[in-house]
GROMACS .gro file of C-alpha atoms in nm:
model
  316
    1MET     CA    1  -5.194  -9.792  17.903
    2TRP     CA    2  -4.843  -9.639  17.964
    3VAL     CA    3  -4.642  -9.403  18.210
    4ILE     CA    4  -4.316  -9.261  18.152
    5LEU     CA    5  -4.120  -9.094  18.435
    6CYS     CA    6  -3.787  -8.908  18.443
    7ALA     CA    7  -3.539  -8.904  18.730
    8CYS     CA    8  -3.313  -8.636  18.579
    9PRO     CA    9  -3.239  -8.402  18.867
   10ALA     CA   10  -3.235  -8.027  18.860
   11THR     CA   11  -3.256  -7.762  19.113
   12ALA     CA   12  -3.311  -7.399  19.125
   13SER     CA   13  -3.434  -7.169  19.386
   14ASP     CA   14  -3.652  -6.958  19.187
   15TYR     CA   15  -3.836  -7.222  18.961
   16LEU     CA   16  -4.000  -7.552  18.980
   17LEU     CA   17  -4.008  -7.805  18.682
   18TYR     CA   18  -4.203  -8.148  18.697
   19LEU     CA   19  -4.249  -8.417  18.430
   20GLU     CA   20  -4.622  -8.494  18.410
   21ALA     CA   21  -4.721  -8.834  18.235
   22GLN     CA   22  -5.023  -9.034  18.239
   23GLY     CA   23  -5.170  -9.349  18.107
   24VAL     CA   24  -5.568  -9.386  18.064
   25ALA     CA   25  -5.772  -9.675  17.920
   26GLY     CA   26  -6.142  -9.725  17.950
   27TYR     CA   27  -6.423  -9.946  17.852
   28SER     CA   28  -6.774  -9.851  17.735
   29SER     CA   29  -7.088 -10.096  17.765
   30ARG     CA   30  -7.238  -9.907  17.487
   31THR     CA   31  -6.965  -9.969  17.204
   32ASP     CA   32  -6.825 -10.288  17.361
   33GLU     CA   33  -6.499 -10.143  17.289
   34ALA     CA   34  -6.181 -10.018  17.469
   35SER     CA   35  -6.084  -9.649  17.433
   36TYR     CA   36  -5.803  -9.435  17.547
   37TYR     CA   37  -5.948  -9.138  17.703
   38SER     CA   38  -6.141  -9.094  18.030
   39TRP     CA   39  -6.494  -8.999  17.932
   40MET     CA   40  -6.555  -8.769  17.629
   41ALA     CA   41  -6.310  -8.816  17.314
   42ASP     CA   42  -6.268  -8.434  17.223
   43GLU     CA   43  -6.209  -8.341  17.580
   44VAL     CA   44  -5.844  -8.234  17.656
   45MET     CA   45  -5.814  -8.458  17.973
   46GLN     CA   46  -5.763  -8.725  18.041
   47LYS     CA   47  -5.552  -8.888  17.767
   48PRO     CA   48  -5.212  -9.087  17.749
   49SER     CA   49  -4.984  -8.802  17.754
   50LEU     CA   50  -4.632  -8.670  17.832
   51GLY     CA   51  -4.557  -8.305  17.925
   52VAL     CA   52  -4.409  -8.053  18.155
   53ASP     CA   53  -4.540  -7.828  18.412
   54PHE     CA   54  -4.307  -7.517  18.471
   55LEU     CA   55  -4.352  -7.253  18.745
   56LYS     CA   56  -4.102  -6.959  18.782
   57ARG     CA   57  -4.108  -6.712  19.051
   58LEU     CA   58  -4.028  -6.350  18.947
   59SER     CA   59  -3.832  -6.150  19.190
   60SER     CA   60  -3.626  -5.826  19.252
   61GLU     CA   61  -3.420  -5.676  19.507
   62ALA     CA   62  -3.747  -5.561  19.693
   63GLY     CA   63  -3.888  -5.927  19.694
   64ASP     CA   64  -4.129  -6.155  19.474
   65PHE     CA   65  -4.329  -5.954  19.234
   66GLY     CA   66  -4.491  -6.228  19.019
   67ALA     CA   67  -4.468  -6.576  18.860
   68PHE     CA   68  -4.496  -6.711  18.528
   69ALA     CA   69  -4.650  -7.077  18.453
   70LEU     CA   70  -4.652  -7.302  18.148
   71GLN     CA   71  -4.793  -7.649  18.128
   72TYR     CA   72  -4.753  -7.812  17.788
   73ARG     CA   73  -4.844  -8.187  17.692
   74LEU     CA   74  -4.837  -8.402  17.370
   75ALA     CA   75  -5.143  -8.629  17.418
   76TRP     CA   76  -5.261  -8.930  17.232
   77ASP     CA   77  -5.611  -8.854  17.035
   78ASP     CA   78  -5.755  -9.207  17.020
   79PRO     CA   79  -6.039  -9.122  16.785
   80GLU     CA   80  -5.832  -8.937  16.530
   81ASP     CA   81  -5.528  -9.187  16.582
   82ARG     CA   82  -5.267  -8.919  16.613
   83PHE     CA   83  -5.082  -8.699  16.875
   84GLN     CA   84  -5.240  -8.364  16.976
   85SER     CA   85  -5.035  -8.066  17.116
   86GLN     CA   86  -5.179  -7.925  17.429
   87LEU     CA   87  -5.118  -7.598  17.590
   88TYR     CA   88  -5.268  -7.597  17.953
   89ASN     CA   89  -5.162  -7.340  18.179
   90ALA     CA   90  -4.980  -7.030  18.020
   91TRP     CA   91  -4.997  -6.732  18.234
   92PHE     CA   92  -4.832  -6.441  18.393
   93LYS     CA   93  -4.920  -6.325  18.749
   94TYR     CA   94  -4.827  -5.983  18.897
   95LYS     CA   95  -4.866  -5.898  19.260
   96ALA     CA   96  -4.989  -5.547  19.280
   97GLY     CA   97  -5.048  -5.538  19.649
   98TRP     CA   98  -5.411  -5.475  19.635
   99SER     CA   99  -5.464  -5.767  19.411
  100ASP     CA  100  -5.281  -6.066  19.219
  101LEU     CA  101  -5.310  -5.992  18.854
  102TRP     CA  102  -5.300  -6.256  18.589
  103LEU     CA  103  -5.282  -6.255  18.201
  104GLY     CA  104  -5.303  -6.565  17.975
  105HIS     CA  105  -5.460  -6.896  17.979
  106ASN     CA  106  -5.599  -6.947  18.348
  107ARG     CA  107  -5.895  -7.053  18.544
  108PRO     CA  108  -6.206  -6.801  18.507
  109ALA     CA  109  -6.368  -6.687  18.837
  110MET     CA  110  -6.645  -6.935  18.832
  111GLY     CA  111  -6.734  -7.191  19.067
  112LEU     CA  112  -6.530  -7.490  19.218
  113SER     CA  113  -6.313  -7.515  18.884
  114SER     CA  114  -6.167  -7.159  18.956
  115ILE     CA  115  -6.022  -7.281  19.300
  116PHE     CA  116  -5.927  -7.653  19.259
  117ASP     CA  117  -5.706  -7.783  19.019
  118THR     CA  118  -5.843  -8.100  18.915
  119HIS     CA  119  -5.704  -8.149  18.552
  120GLY     CA  120  -5.539  -8.484  18.630
  121LEU     CA  121  -5.824  -8.628  18.812
  122LEU     CA  122  -6.066  -8.861  18.644
  123LEU     CA  123  -6.394  -8.766  18.776
  124PRO     CA  124  -6.564  -8.472  18.558
  125THR     CA  125  -6.626  -8.135  18.690
  126LEU     CA  126  -6.902  -7.900  18.570
  127PRO     CA  127  -6.705  -7.746  18.280
  128MET     CA  128  -6.715  -8.091  18.116
  129TYR     CA  129  -7.080  -8.093  18.114
  130GLY     CA  130  -7.087  -7.776  17.916
  131PHE     CA  131  -7.103  -7.502  18.204
  132GLY     CA  132  -6.831  -7.287  18.186
  133PHE     CA  133  -6.442  -7.334  18.101
  134ASP     CA  134  -6.164  -7.511  18.315
  135ARG     CA  135  -5.922  -7.305  18.144
  136ASP     CA  136  -5.987  -6.969  17.900
  137TRP     CA  137  -5.768  -6.681  17.753
  138GLY     CA  138  -5.780  -6.346  17.911
  139ALA     CA  139  -5.720  -6.150  18.236
  140GLY     CA  140  -5.812  -6.165  18.576
  141ALA     CA  141  -5.781  -6.026  18.934
  142SER     CA  142  -5.782  -6.203  19.273
  143ARG     CA  143  -5.729  -6.063  19.619
  144ASP     CA  144  -5.732  -6.300  19.934
  145LEU     CA  145  -5.896  -6.157  20.251
  146ASP     CA  146  -5.906  -6.272  20.615
  147TRP     CA  147  -6.260  -6.373  20.562
  148GLY     CA  148  -6.224  -6.520  20.202
  149ASN     CA  149  -6.154  -6.425  19.860
  150VAL     CA  150  -6.277  -6.196  19.553
  151SER     CA  151  -6.198  -6.281  19.215
  152LEU     CA  152  -6.278  -6.142  18.878
  153SER     CA  153  -6.192  -6.237  18.508
  154LEU     CA  154  -6.246  -6.124  18.143
  155THR     CA  155  -6.174  -6.388  17.902
  156THR     CA  156  -6.237  -6.511  17.547
  157GLY     CA  157  -6.528  -6.760  17.616
  158SER     CA  158  -6.357  -6.994  17.378
  159GLY     CA  159  -6.176  -7.236  17.629
  160MET     CA  160  -5.868  -7.405  17.497
  161PRO     CA  161  -5.853  -7.248  17.146
  162VAL     CA  162  -5.781  -6.879  17.093
  163ARG     CA  163  -6.089  -6.715  16.907
  164PHE     CA  164  -6.198  -6.379  16.831
  165ASP     CA  165  -6.520  -6.383  16.688
  166GLY     CA  166  -6.736  -6.128  16.913
  167ASN     CA  167  -6.728  -6.391  17.205
  168TYR     CA  168  -6.638  -6.283  17.560
  169LEU     CA  169  -6.699  -6.406  17.908
  170ALA     CA  170  -6.706  -6.213  18.227
  171THR     CA  171  -6.705  -6.383  18.560
  172ALA     CA  172  -6.688  -6.286  18.927
  173ARG     CA  173  -6.687  -6.481  19.237
  174VAL     CA  174  -6.697  -6.392  19.605
  175ALA     CA  175  -6.611  -6.665  19.866
  176LYS     CA  176  -6.651  -6.659  20.237
  177GLY     CA  177  -6.416  -6.900  20.441
  178VAL     CA  178  -6.048  -7.005  20.411
  179LEU     CA  179  -6.007  -7.376  20.376
  180GLY     CA  180  -5.679  -7.375  20.532
  181LYS     CA  181  -5.803  -7.187  20.836
  182ASP     CA  182  -6.185  -7.254  20.847
  183ASN     CA  183  -6.218  -7.594  20.687
  184TYR     CA  184  -6.483  -7.431  20.440
  185SER     CA  185  -6.536  -7.209  20.173
  186LEU     CA  186  -6.875  -7.071  20.042
  187GLY     CA  187  -6.892  -6.892  19.728
  188ALA     CA  188  -7.115  -6.705  19.478
  189SER     CA  189  -7.056  -6.683  19.126
  190LEU     CA  190  -7.181  -6.460  18.833
  191THR     CA  191  -7.125  -6.554  18.467
  192SER     CA  192  -7.195  -6.306  18.153
  193GLY     CA  193  -7.102  -6.321  17.804
  194GLN     CA  194  -7.132  -6.432  17.448
  195ILE     CA  195  -6.941  -6.772  17.403
  196LEU     CA  196  -6.878  -7.020  17.160
  197GLY     CA  197  -6.946  -7.402  17.134
  198VAL     CA  198  -6.624  -7.555  17.222
  199MET     CA  199  -6.523  -7.907  17.328
  200GLY     CA  200  -6.160  -7.937  17.384
  201TYR     CA  201  -5.987  -7.784  17.080
  202GLU     CA  202  -6.277  -7.845  16.851
  203VAL     CA  203  -6.491  -7.548  16.794
  204ILE     CA  204  -6.842  -7.699  16.725
  205ASP     CA  205  -7.032  -7.366  16.717
  206ARG     CA  206  -6.851  -7.052  16.595
  207GLU     CA  207  -7.172  -6.842  16.670
  208PRO     CA  208  -7.124  -6.660  16.997
  209ARG     CA  209  -7.438  -6.724  17.202
  210ARG     CA  210  -7.578  -6.551  17.532
  211THR     CA  211  -7.484  -6.677  17.854
  212PHE     CA  212  -7.594  -6.566  18.191
  213LEU     CA  213  -7.535  -6.763  18.486
  214GLY     CA  214  -7.551  -6.752  18.868
  215GLY     CA  215  -7.401  -7.008  19.110
  216VAL     CA  216  -7.328  -7.117  19.450
  217ASP     CA  217  -7.065  -7.350  19.563
  218LEU     CA  218  -6.951  -7.516  19.886
  219THR     CA  219  -6.637  -7.700  20.004
  220PHE     CA  220  -6.661  -7.862  20.347
  221LEU     CA  221  -6.371  -8.055  20.516
  222ARG     CA  222  -6.447  -8.249  20.827
  223ASP     CA  223  -6.219  -8.505  20.986
  224PHE     CA  224  -6.150  -8.757  20.677
  225PHE     CA  225  -6.430  -8.634  20.474
  226GLU     CA  226  -6.464  -8.377  20.181
  227THR     CA  227  -6.804  -8.229  20.046
  228ARG     CA  228  -6.811  -8.036  19.730
  229VAL     CA  229  -7.150  -7.893  19.609
  230GLU     CA  230  -7.221  -7.658  19.314
  231VAL     CA  231  -7.542  -7.537  19.180
  232VAL     CA  232  -7.579  -7.352  18.871
  233SER     CA  233  -7.872  -7.182  18.676
  234GLY     CA  234  -7.948  -6.939  18.428
  235ARG     CA  235  -7.910  -6.934  18.041
  236ASN     CA  236  -7.619  -7.126  17.872
  237ARG     CA  237  -7.518  -7.061  17.498
  238GLY     CA  238  -7.898  -6.915  17.474
  239GLU     CA  239  -8.094  -7.194  17.633
  240ARG     CA  240  -8.243  -7.224  17.986
  241ALA     CA  241  -8.002  -7.433  18.201
  242THR     CA  242  -7.949  -7.567  18.531
  243ALA     CA  243  -7.709  -7.807  18.693
  244ILE     CA  244  -7.668  -7.967  19.036
  245PHE     CA  245  -7.290  -8.125  19.132
  246LEU     CA  246  -7.210  -8.324  19.438
  247ARG     CA  247  -6.876  -8.500  19.512
  248GLU     CA  248  -6.853  -8.667  19.838
  249GLY     CA  249  -6.517  -8.817  19.945
  250VAL     CA  250  -6.344  -8.993  20.223
  251ASN     CA  251  -5.968  -9.015  20.268
  252LEU     CA  252  -5.819  -9.349  20.428
  253MET     CA  253  -5.492  -9.487  20.533
  254ASP     CA  254  -5.198  -9.271  20.639
  255GLU     CA  255  -5.179  -8.927  20.512
  256GLY     CA  256  -5.513  -9.001  20.292
  257ARG     CA  257  -5.316  -9.194  20.018
  258LEU     CA  258  -5.640  -9.372  19.959
  259LYS     CA  259  -5.954  -9.178  19.852
  260LEU     CA  260  -6.290  -9.315  19.766
  261GLU     CA  261  -6.530  -9.085  19.600
  262ILE     CA  262  -6.904  -9.065  19.477
  263GLN     CA  263  -7.035  -8.794  19.238
  264PRO     CA  264  -7.382  -8.770  19.131
  265VAL     CA  265  -7.464  -8.471  18.852
  266SER     CA  266  -7.799  -8.369  18.764
  267TRP     CA  267  -7.844  -8.100  18.479
  268GLN     CA  268  -8.138  -7.959  18.262
  269THR     CA  269  -8.065  -7.795  17.909
  270ALA     CA  270  -8.369  -7.649  17.699
  271GLY     CA  271  -8.618  -7.852  17.917
  272ARG     CA  272  -8.425  -8.202  17.894
  273ASP     CA  273  -8.319  -8.359  18.205
  274GLN     CA  274  -7.993  -8.553  18.221
  275TYR     CA  275  -7.786  -8.706  18.498
  276SER     CA  276  -7.490  -8.902  18.555
  277LEU     CA  277  -7.362  -9.098  18.854
  278ALA     CA  278  -6.971  -9.159  18.905
  279SER     CA  279  -6.770  -9.331  19.163
  280GLY     CA  280  -6.394  -9.329  19.198
  281ALA     CA  281  -6.093  -9.450  19.394
  282SER     CA  282  -5.731  -9.297  19.403
  283PHE     CA  283  -5.443  -9.470  19.546
  284GLN     CA  284  -5.105  -9.248  19.603
  285VAL     CA  285  -4.832  -9.506  19.566
  286ASN     CA  286  -4.563  -9.259  19.633
  287GLY     CA  287  -4.499  -8.891  19.609
  288ASP     CA  288  -4.460  -8.924  19.227
  289LEU     CA  289  -4.732  -9.175  19.122
  290ALA     CA  290  -5.105  -9.228  19.164
  291LEU     CA  291  -5.324  -9.492  19.043
  292ARG     CA  292  -5.710  -9.410  18.975
  293PHE     CA  293  -6.022  -9.590  18.872
  294MET     CA  294  -6.374  -9.435  18.767
  295HIS     CA  295  -6.689  -9.598  18.695
  296LEU     CA  296  -6.949  -9.350  18.541
  297TYR     CA  297  -7.304  -9.403  18.453
  298ASP     CA  298  -7.472  -9.191  18.184
  299GLY     CA  299  -7.851  -9.168  18.245
  300GLN     CA  300  -7.912  -9.044  17.903
  301THR     CA  301  -7.750  -9.321  17.717
  302GLY     CA  302  -7.754  -9.579  17.967
  303GLU     CA  303  -7.365  -9.629  17.922
  304ASN     CA  304  -7.154  -9.773  18.201
  305ARG     CA  305  -6.816  -9.654  18.148
  306PHE     CA  306  -6.501  -9.800  18.339
  307VAL     CA  307  -6.160  -9.612  18.342
  308VAL     CA  308  -5.835  -9.671  18.485
  309GLN     CA  309  -5.550  -9.431  18.493
  310ALA     CA  310  -5.174  -9.417  18.616
  311TYR     CA  311  -5.059  -9.057  18.660
  312GLY     CA  312  -4.700  -8.964  18.719
  313TYR     CA  313  -4.604  -8.612  18.872
  314LYS     CA  314  -4.222  -8.581  18.916
  315LYS     CA  315  -3.999  -8.280  19.014
  316MET     CA  316  -3.685  -8.262  18.778
   0.00000   0.00000   0.00000
């Protein structure tokens, strides 16, 4: 496990540049071997990696009119024994007044993954269980309102790689509540399309299959506690599917530097019931470095997986 940090200073008023580095090591009771990824070998996150996260504000004499984001990393692909090039965020956003419009590789408007950037965290979200995509190529629109948010997106339905084989994914989400003001956000999502079978950059099924999912999600903050719930049901790649996701966390120490979490997930695909139970701890050493631990029990295989991570994110 390794972490590389950079202390090279650079300042600018119209952009932010961060160096992202992480070390990940795990142990599986099923294989009785060490590995260097968090849960699934083919998934993009989390693996030992080094990269940059760049965000540039676009402005004119009239003020800001948009932004450009690029997040790239070089990750160690343990099963293939090689480095893998990963392009994560890559989008242009335009402030149209009535809405924020984006084009590129960004979050589809579906569920909790559309509003929380959890790519550096160990605990898996529903896209890692095969429900939707954490990032996808396409376009979208989002408008913040006094009472909440409305978001739409039309993407390829291929996740990390760009594929055009008759595949597409249309998503919409409406949310009531603003977290910073109301301490809660209650959302409803609808997803429809023909999507490919993808895990990370690996396309495991090039045949577009029908997906139609409805979901509700809730984020609720109270004192030191955080609750996140998501329920999704419908047809996922041609099969009847349902998923129930719960993450309960508590923030301890000054400024919540220590976070403890527990996460049960239950899902059913084609009549087959599955579940997992995960727990995690995260300690923010300083503004640049976090140490994390996860234990995940897979109810289908009986595997106990233990993972440690050191995650560095430093402004350059």
